Each structure stands twice: as structure tokens, then as C-alpha cells.
Coordinates of C-alpha atoms in Angstrom, one line a residue:
Chain V
X147 CA 29.4 -1.3 -4.0
X148 CA 31.5 0.5 -7.0
X149 CA 29.8 3.1 -8.4
X150 CA 28.3 3.9 -12.4
X151 CA 27.8 6.2 -14.2
X152 CA 25.1 6.2 -16.7
X153 CA 23.5 8.8 -20.1
X154 CA 20.4 10.4 -18.3
X155 CA 18.4 9.7 -21.0
X156 CA 18.1 8.0 -25.1
X157 CA 15.8 8.0 -27.3
X158 CA 15.7 4.5 -29.4
X159 CA 13.2 4.1 -32.9
X160 CA 10.8 1.1 -32.2
X161 CA 11.9 -2.3 -33.8
X162 CA 15.5 -0.8 -33.7
X163 CA 18.1 -2.2 -31.0
X164 CA 18.5 -0.4 -28.1
X165 CA 22.3 -0.3 -26.8
X166 CA 22.4 1.4 -23.1
X167 CA 25.9 2.1 -22.0
X168 CA 27.1 2.1 -18.1
X169 CA 30.5 2.9 -16.4
X170 CA 32.0 1.0 -14.0
X171 CA 35.5 2.1 -13.9
X172 CA 36.4 1.1 -9.7
X173 CA 34.5 -2.3 -9.7
X174 CA 35.6 -5.2 -7.8
X175 CA 36.6 -8.8 -9.0
X176 CA 33.4 -9.8 -6.9
X177 CA 31.5 -7.6 -7.9
X178 CA 28.5 -8.1 -10.4
X179 CA 26.5 -6.0 -13.1
X180 CA 23.1 -6.1 -12.3
X181 CA 20.3 -4.2 -15.1
X182 CA 17.1 -4.0 -13.9
X183 CA 14.0 -1.1 -15.0
X184 CA 11.5 0.9 -13.4
X185 CA 8.3 1.3 -16.0
X186 CA 6.3 4.7 -14.5
X187 CA 4.4 3.8 -11.3
X188 CA 5.5 0.3 -10.9
X189 CA 8.2 -1.3 -9.0
X190 CA 11.7 -2.3 -10.5
X191 CA 11.9 -5.3 -12.6
X192 CA 14.8 -7.4 -12.6
X193 CA 16.4 -7.7 -16.7
X194 CA 19.9 -9.7 -16.6
X195 CA 22.9 -9.8 -14.2
X196 CA 27.1 -11.0 -15.7
X197 CA 30.3 -11.5 -13.9
X198 CA 32.5 -10.8 -17.3
X199 CA 31.2 -12.9 -19.8
X200 CA 28.5 -11.9 -22.0
X201 CA 25.1 -12.6 -20.7
X202 CA 21.4 -12.9 -22.8
X203 CA 18.6 -14.2 -21.6
X204 CA 15.1 -14.1 -23.4
X205 CA 14.8 -9.8 -22.3
X206 CA 18.0 -8.9 -23.3
X207 CA 22.0 -8.8 -23.7
X208 CA 24.6 -8.0 -21.2
X209 CA 28.0 -7.1 -22.8
X210 CA 30.7 -6.6 -20.6
X211 CA 34.0 -5.6 -21.3
X212 CA 37.4 -7.0 -21.2
X213 CA 38.7 -5.2 -18.6
X214 CA 35.3 -4.6 -17.1
X215 CA 35.2 -1.1 -16.2
X216 CA 32.3 -1.0 -18.9
X217 CA 28.8 -2.2 -19.9
X218 CA 25.9 -2.5 -22.6
X219 CA 22.8 -3.4 -22.3
X220 CA 21.3 -4.8 -25.5
X221 CA 17.5 -4.4 -26.0
X222 CA 17.7 -6.2 -29.0
X223 CA 13.9 -5.2 -30.9
X224 CA 13.0 -2.5 -29.3
X225 CA 8.9 -2.0 -28.4
X226 CA 7.1 1.2 -26.3
X227 CA 6.9 -1.0 -23.7
X228 CA 10.6 -1.2 -22.9
X229 CA 10.1 2.6 -22.3
X230 CA 11.6 3.2 -18.6
X231 CA 14.2 3.7 -16.6
X232 CA 16.7 2.0 -17.0
X233 CA 19.0 1.3 -13.6
X234 CA 22.9 0.2 -14.1
X235 CA 23.9 -1.6 -10.5
X236 CA 27.5 -3.4 -9.5
X237 CA 27.5 -5.3 -6.3
X238 CA 28.5 -8.4 -4.6
X239 CA 26.5 -11.4 -4.8
X240 CA 24.4 -13.5 -2.5
X241 CA 25.1 -10.7 -0.3
X242 CA 21.4 -11.1 1.4
X243 CA 22.0 -8.5 4.1
X244 CA 23.1 -4.8 1.6
X245 CA 19.8 -3.8 -0.9
X246 CA 20.4 -2.5 -3.6
X247 CA 21.8 1.1 -4.5
X248 CA 19.9 3.1 -7.2
X249 CA 21.7 5.9 -8.6
X250 CA 19.5 7.8 -11.7
X251 CA 19.2 5.6 -14.2
X252 CA 18.7 6.1 -18.4
X253 CA 15.3 7.2 -19.3
X254 CA 14.8 5.3 -22.5
X255 CA 12.1 6.3 -25.2
X256 CA 11.4 3.9 -27.4
X257 CA 9.7 6.3 -29.8
X258 CA 7.0 5.0 -32.9
Chain B
X1355 CA 10.0 -16.6 -10.1
X1356 CA 10.4 -15.3 -6.6
X1357 CA 7.3 -13.2 -6.4
X1358 CA 6.5 -9.8 -3.8
X1359 CA 3.3 -8.7 -3.7
X1360 CA 2.6 -5.5 -2.1
X1361 CA -1.3 -3.8 -1.2
X1362 CA -2.2 -1.5 -1.6
X1363 CA -1.2 -0.4 -4.9
X1364 CA -2.4 3.2 -3.6
X1365 CA -3.9 5.0 -1.2
X1366 CA -5.2 8.0 0.0
X1367 CA -5.5 9.6 3.4
X1368 CA -5.9 12.5 5.7
X1369 CA -3.2 14.0 7.3
X1370 CA -2.7 12.7 10.7
X1371 CA -3.9 9.1 10.0
X1372 CA -1.7 6.4 9.8
X1373 CA -1.6 3.6 6.5
X1374 CA 0.0 0.1 6.5
X1375 CA 1.1 -1.0 3.8
X1376 CA 2.6 -5.1 3.5
X1377 CA 4.6 -6.4 1.5
X1378 CA 4.7 -10.6 1.3
X1379 CA 6.6 -13.4 -0.8
X1380 CA 4.8 -15.2 -2.0
X1381 CA 7.1 -18.5 -3.3
X1382 CA 10.1 -18.0 -1.3
X1383 CA 10.8 -17.3 2.6
X1384 CA 12.3 -13.3 3.4
X1385 CA 14.0 -13.4 5.8
X1386 CA 15.0 -9.4 5.0
X1387 CA 13.2 -7.5 3.3
X1388 CA 14.2 -3.4 1.8
X1389 CA 12.0 -0.7 1.6
X1390 CA 12.5 2.1 -0.6
X1391 CA 10.8 5.5 -1.2
X1392 CA 10.8 7.8 -3.9
X1393 CA 9.4 10.8 -4.8
X1394 CA 8.6 12.2 -8.4
X1395 CA 11.3 12.3 -10.9
X1396 CA 13.9 11.0 -8.1
X1397 CA 15.3 7.6 -7.8
X1398 CA 14.5 4.7 -4.5
X1399 CA 15.5 5.8 -1.4
X1400 CA 16.4 3.1 0.9
X1401 CA 14.4 4.3 4.5
X1402 CA 14.7 0.5 5.9
X1403 CA 15.9 -3.2 6.3
X1404 CA 14.1 -5.4 8.1
X1405 CA 14.8 -8.8 9.3
X1406 CA 12.4 -11.5 10.5
X1407 CA 12.6 -11.7 14.4
X1408 CA 14.0 -8.8 15.0
X1409 CA 14.5 -4.8 15.1
X1410 CA 14.9 -2.9 11.7
X1411 CA 17.5 -0.9 10.8
X1412 CA 16.8 2.6 9.6
X1413 CA 18.6 5.0 6.8
X1414 CA 20.0 8.3 8.2
X1415 CA 17.0 10.5 8.2
X1416 CA 14.6 8.5 8.7
X1417 CA 12.5 8.0 12.1
X1418 CA 11.7 5.7 12.7
X1419 CA 8.4 6.1 15.6
X1420 CA 6.9 7.6 11.9
X1421 CA 7.8 4.7 9.8
X1422 CA 6.5 1.7 12.0
X1423 CA 8.6 -1.9 10.1
X1424 CA 6.8 -5.2 11.1
X1425 CA 8.6 -8.6 9.5
X1426 CA 6.8 -10.6 12.1
X1427 CA 7.0 -14.1 9.6
X1428 CA 9.2 -15.1 6.9
X1429 CA 6.4 -14.1 4.5
X1430 CA 4.9 -10.9 5.3
X1431 CA 6.7 -7.4 6.1
X1432 CA 4.6 -4.0 6.8
X1433 CA 5.3 -0.8 6.9
X1434 CA 3.0 1.6 9.2
X1435 CA 3.4 5.1 8.0
X1436 CA 2.0 7.1 11.0
X1437 CA 0.6 11.1 11.3
X1438 CA 0.8 10.7 7.8
X1439 CA 1.5 14.5 6.0
X1440 CA 1.3 15.6 3.4
X1441 CA 5.4 15.7 2.8
X1442 CA 5.2 11.6 3.4
X1443 CA 3.3 11.2 -0.5
X1444 CA 5.1 9.5 -2.0
X1445 CA 6.2 5.7 -3.6
X1446 CA 6.6 3.4 -1.3
X1447 CA 8.1 0.0 -2.9
X1448 CA 9.5 -2.9 -0.9
X1449 CA 12.3 -5.8 -2.4
X1450 CA 13.4 -9.2 -0.6
X1451 CA 16.4 -11.0 -1.8
X1452 CA 15.6 -13.9 -4.2
X1453 CA 17.5 -16.4 -6.3
X1454 CA 18.1 -13.8 -9.4
X1455 CA 18.7 -10.3 -7.8
X1456 CA 16.5 -9.3 -5.6
X1457 CA 12.4 -9.4 -6.6
X1458 CA 10.5 -6.1 -5.9
X1459 CA 6.9 -5.3 -5.0
X1460 CA 4.6 -3.4 -7.5
X1461 CA 5.2 -0.1 -5.4
X1462 CA 2.3 1.6 -3.0
X1463 CA 1.8 5.3 -4.6
X1464 CA 0.8 7.2 -0.9
X1465 CA -1.4 10.4 -0.8
X1466 CA -1.6 12.3 2.3
X1467 CA -4.1 14.7 1.7

């Protein structure tokens, strides 16, 4: 699986959009970009994933650059409950025999 | 959506005793279950992969005789920490492939005293 790099930490004001970047310059054509988050002392929670088109769901939007070498997770209106570690992971989809490899992620602090 | 129920959420045990952690897939069949360990302020590290009806595969450095994994059915995988020691204190998390990405259990905080 391609390696990703994310900032160690970010702050965001409550109610504002949180934009979390991820670089994955060695991503392969069949690898998806997945985002998970982990709130303190809980298991990781799936947020969103995409291949090359931008994606949006009830939690977030995922913007993938045209060359697919980087992406941004957008939480449109961050709340205090969005404070968590956010993990960007790239991997082949539907490869159920392979685990997700977690890097250090980005620690997002939403400030009141 | 796919749900993995993990139990117990936290356990304190005495050094030398064994602890069993259960992960159940509630609304889907999990032929594969991944077990992770997470130490404070660190990321998740894969310990082992269990497959229903066959032996688990362990990551390098993980003692298979200490961390016993059983995946006897399509909805239940268990991890038993045998002869636990304080250095085994950690956050243990299971995960199974779901429809969208993988679904993770809520984790088990193990403290060995």
C-alpha cells in the first residue's frame, strides 16, 4: 500500500470548516483513499473513501487532486465532538485479506 | 451498516492471569478479523489476522502462544492474552471487512496490575 503523509496536528475553530490534507504521491491506479478517525479511547470510525472523483457524505467531503497525489478531507462545520486523530490510508479496495495500515495521523483539535 | 461488537470495553487483571476479548460481527459474516494493539500516544499496530476455520497469522514479534486467537464461527473471533504481564497493558481493537472499508470494534482497555 502507498505511504501517506499528514500533518501531525491541526487546530480548528468550532463552526468553521476543517481541512485536513494528505499526501500520497506514490498511489497506484487501483488504490483508493480512505479516511478514518479515532476519538480518544474508541475504535477507528470510517468517514469516507474515494478513487478519483470528489466524494461527499453526511460526515465529510473528500477532495482528490487530478493527479491523485494528494487529497483533502473537509469537515464543513467542525464541532467539539470532531476532536480526534484522523487517518488517511490508501489501499486497494475489496482486498479483504489485507489489513488497514495506520500511520500516525493528524490530531485535530476543535477549539471553542 | 456493519457493526462489530467488542467486549469487554475495559478489564483489569492480575499479572499471570489470562484475559479473553471477544469480537462479534452483528449483522454480517466476518470470515476475516484483524486484531490491533495500540499503546498510549501511538498508532494502531496489527498483531494478527484470524480467518474462520483456520489458524491465525501473526505479525513479526507477536507471540502466538501468548496471544491466542480463535475464529471458530463467521460471527465471532476471540483474542486471549495468556499469562498477562504489565507490559501487555494496552488498547486492543478488532476489525472486520464491511461494505465500506473496514468496521472496527470499540476497543478493549487492558490493564495488568
